[in-house]
Tab-separated table of C-alpha atoms in Angstrom:
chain	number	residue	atom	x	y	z
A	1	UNK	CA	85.472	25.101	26.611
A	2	UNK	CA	88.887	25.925	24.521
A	3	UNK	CA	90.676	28.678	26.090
A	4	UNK	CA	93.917	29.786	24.863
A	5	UNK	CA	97.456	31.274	25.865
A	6	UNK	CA	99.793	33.834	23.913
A	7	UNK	CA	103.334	33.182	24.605
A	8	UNK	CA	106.772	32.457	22.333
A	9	UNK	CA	106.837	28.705	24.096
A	10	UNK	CA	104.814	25.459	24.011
A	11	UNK	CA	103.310	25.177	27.880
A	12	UNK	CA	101.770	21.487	28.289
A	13	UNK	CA	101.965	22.317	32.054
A	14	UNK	CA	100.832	25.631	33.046
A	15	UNK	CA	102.032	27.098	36.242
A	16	UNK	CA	101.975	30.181	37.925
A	17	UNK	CA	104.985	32.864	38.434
A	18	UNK	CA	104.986	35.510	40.754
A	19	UNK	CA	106.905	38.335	39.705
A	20	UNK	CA	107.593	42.179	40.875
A	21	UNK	CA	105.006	43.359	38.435
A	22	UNK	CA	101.372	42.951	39.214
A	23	UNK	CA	98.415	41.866	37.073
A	24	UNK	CA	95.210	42.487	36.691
A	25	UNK	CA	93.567	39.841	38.976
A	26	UNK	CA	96.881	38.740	40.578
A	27	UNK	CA	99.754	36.263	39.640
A	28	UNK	CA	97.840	33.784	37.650
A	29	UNK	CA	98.073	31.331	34.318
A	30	UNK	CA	96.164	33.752	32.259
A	31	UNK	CA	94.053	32.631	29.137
A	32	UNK	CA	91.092	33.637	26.925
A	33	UNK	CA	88.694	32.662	25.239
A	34	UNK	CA	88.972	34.425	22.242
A	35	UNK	CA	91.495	33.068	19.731
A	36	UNK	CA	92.908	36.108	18.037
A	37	UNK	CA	93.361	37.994	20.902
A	38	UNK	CA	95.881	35.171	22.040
A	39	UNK	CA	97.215	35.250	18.804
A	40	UNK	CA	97.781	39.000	19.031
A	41	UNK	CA	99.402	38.126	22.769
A	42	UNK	CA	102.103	35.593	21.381
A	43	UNK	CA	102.837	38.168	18.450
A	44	UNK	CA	103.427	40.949	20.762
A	45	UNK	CA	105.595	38.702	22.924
A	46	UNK	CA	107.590	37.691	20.248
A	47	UNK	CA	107.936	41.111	18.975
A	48	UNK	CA	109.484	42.316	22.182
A	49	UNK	CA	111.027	39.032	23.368
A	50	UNK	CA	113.065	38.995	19.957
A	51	UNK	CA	113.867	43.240	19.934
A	52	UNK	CA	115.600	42.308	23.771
A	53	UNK	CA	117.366	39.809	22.910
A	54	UNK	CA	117.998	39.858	19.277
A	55	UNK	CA	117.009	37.006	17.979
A	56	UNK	CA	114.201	36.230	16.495
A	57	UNK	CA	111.203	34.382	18.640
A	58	UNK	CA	108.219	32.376	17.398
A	59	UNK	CA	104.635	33.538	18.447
A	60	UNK	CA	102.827	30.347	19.552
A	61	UNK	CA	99.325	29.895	20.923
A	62	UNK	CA	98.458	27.090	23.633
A	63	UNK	CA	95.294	25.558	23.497
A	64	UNK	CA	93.780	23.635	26.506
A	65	UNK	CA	90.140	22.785	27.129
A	66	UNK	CA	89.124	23.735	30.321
A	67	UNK	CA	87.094	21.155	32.111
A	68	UNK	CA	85.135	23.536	34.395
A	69	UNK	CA	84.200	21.890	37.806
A	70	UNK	CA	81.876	23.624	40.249
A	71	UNK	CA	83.514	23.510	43.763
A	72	UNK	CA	86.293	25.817	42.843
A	73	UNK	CA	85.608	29.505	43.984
A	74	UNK	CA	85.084	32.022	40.361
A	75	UNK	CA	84.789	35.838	40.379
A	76	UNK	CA	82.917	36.588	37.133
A	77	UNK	CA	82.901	40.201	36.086
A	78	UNK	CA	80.785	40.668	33.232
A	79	UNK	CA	82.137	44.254	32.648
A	80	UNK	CA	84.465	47.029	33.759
A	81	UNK	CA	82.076	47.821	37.254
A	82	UNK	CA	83.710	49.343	40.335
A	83	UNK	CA	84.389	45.688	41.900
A	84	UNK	CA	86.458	44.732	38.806
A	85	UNK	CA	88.416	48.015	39.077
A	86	UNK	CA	89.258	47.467	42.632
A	87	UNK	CA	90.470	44.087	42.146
A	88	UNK	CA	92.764	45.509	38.844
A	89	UNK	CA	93.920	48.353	41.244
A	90	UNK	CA	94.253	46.286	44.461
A	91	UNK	CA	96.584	43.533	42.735
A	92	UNK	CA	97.861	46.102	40.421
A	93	UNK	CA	99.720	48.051	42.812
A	94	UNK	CA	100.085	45.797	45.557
A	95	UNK	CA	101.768	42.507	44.513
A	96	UNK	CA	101.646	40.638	48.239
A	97	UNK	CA	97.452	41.082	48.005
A	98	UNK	CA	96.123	37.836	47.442
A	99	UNK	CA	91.907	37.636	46.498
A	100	UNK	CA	89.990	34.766	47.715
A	101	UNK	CA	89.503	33.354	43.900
A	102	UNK	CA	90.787	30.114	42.019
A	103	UNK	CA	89.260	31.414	38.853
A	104	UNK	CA	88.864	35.143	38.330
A	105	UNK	CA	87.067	35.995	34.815
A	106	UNK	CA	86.880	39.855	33.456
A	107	UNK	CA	87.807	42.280	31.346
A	108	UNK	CA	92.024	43.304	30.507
A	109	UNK	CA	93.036	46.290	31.754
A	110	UNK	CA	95.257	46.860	28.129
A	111	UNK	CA	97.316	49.966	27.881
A	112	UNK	CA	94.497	52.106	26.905
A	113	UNK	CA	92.359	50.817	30.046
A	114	UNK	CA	95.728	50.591	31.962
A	115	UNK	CA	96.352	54.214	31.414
A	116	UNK	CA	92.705	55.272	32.921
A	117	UNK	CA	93.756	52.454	36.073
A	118	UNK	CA	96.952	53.971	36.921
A	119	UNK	CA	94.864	57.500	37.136
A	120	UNK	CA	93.033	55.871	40.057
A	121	UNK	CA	95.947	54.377	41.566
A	122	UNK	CA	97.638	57.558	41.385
A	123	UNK	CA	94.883	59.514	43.211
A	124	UNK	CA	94.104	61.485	40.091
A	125	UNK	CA	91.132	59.920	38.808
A	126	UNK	CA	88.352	58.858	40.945
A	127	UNK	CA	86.899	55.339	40.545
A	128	UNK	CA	83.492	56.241	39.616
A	129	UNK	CA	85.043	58.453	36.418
A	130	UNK	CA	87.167	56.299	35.372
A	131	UNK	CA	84.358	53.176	35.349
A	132	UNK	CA	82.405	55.649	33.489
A	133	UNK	CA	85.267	56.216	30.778
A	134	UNK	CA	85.903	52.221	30.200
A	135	UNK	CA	82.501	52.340	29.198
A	136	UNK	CA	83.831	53.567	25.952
A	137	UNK	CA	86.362	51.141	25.573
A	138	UNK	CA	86.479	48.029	23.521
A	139	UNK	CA	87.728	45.792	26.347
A	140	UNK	CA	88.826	42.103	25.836
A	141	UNK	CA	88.372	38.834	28.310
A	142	UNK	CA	90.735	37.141	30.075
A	143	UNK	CA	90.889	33.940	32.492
A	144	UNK	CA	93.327	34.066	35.234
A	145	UNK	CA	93.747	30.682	36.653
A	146	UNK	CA	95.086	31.429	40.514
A	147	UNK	CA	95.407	28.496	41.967
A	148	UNK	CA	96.967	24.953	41.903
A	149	UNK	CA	93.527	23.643	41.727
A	150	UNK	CA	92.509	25.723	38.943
A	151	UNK	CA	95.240	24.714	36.944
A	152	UNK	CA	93.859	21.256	37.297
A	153	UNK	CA	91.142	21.735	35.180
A	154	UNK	CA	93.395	22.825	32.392
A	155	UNK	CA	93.972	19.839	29.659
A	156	UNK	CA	96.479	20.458	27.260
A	157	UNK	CA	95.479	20.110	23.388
A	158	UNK	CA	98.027	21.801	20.905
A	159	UNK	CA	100.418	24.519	20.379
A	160	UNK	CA	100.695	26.425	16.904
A	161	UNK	CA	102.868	29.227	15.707
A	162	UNK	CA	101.274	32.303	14.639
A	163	UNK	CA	103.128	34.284	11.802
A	164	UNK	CA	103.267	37.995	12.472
């Protein structure tokens, strides 16, 4: 399966950065599946990449096929349930928590659906409301690749630019 990355760089070798911000499933080497969404990823990066610094970035899209094996552990969540909320909030707002998961597959918590988490972190929206509210949401995939092992399966195929 192709899966692709968003970015302003060519990445033959994925790896994974922690950093003081957390993500939706954790510190990973996320990807999708879809290709425009990446390409909308490596546009926005550019966009702010090139407005900090002030020069001007290329959007470019990774491609790798992922050679899926079956002894790695994969959380699969085929919507925006209560389980995938808890995850987003857990690693959200805790960046030490760590999930049992090589490969965690789901829906992004984007800043519409980031909004409506940060409600439930904050104590102001209850988990149950705010599951029913995503409902409504057009909500896009994303593949977090957690571990060493999981990057494994990643093969490296091309890079392109995108033009914004």
């Amino acid at each position: 399966m192709l899966v692709y990355h968003g970015t302003t760089l060519e990445i033959q070798h994925p790896k994974i950065f922690a950093s003081e911000i957390g993500r939706d499933f954790g510190f990973a080497f996320y990807t999708t599946d879809i290709k425009e969404q990446a390409e909308r990823w490596a546009i926005r990066r550019a966009k702010i990449l090139s407005r900090n610094s002030g020069k001007s970035e290329q959007a470019v899209v990774n491609v790798y096929e992922w050679n899926e094996k079956q002894t790695l552990k994969k959380k699969v969540f085929e919507d925006a349930s209560l389980d995938w909320l808890d995850m987003v909030v857990q690693c959200r707002s805790d960046t030490s928590y760590q999930h049992e998961y090589d490969i965690v597959i789901g829906k992004i918590a984007n800043d519409n659906v980031g909004e409506t988490v940060s409600y439930v972190v904050q104590g102001i929206m209850r988990k149950e409301d705010a599951v029913e509210r995503l409902k409504f949401e057009k909500i896009n995939n994303q593949i977090a690749f957690c571990t060493e092992a999981a990057l494994s399966e990643l093969t490296f195929v091309e890079s392109y630019i995108v033009e914004a």
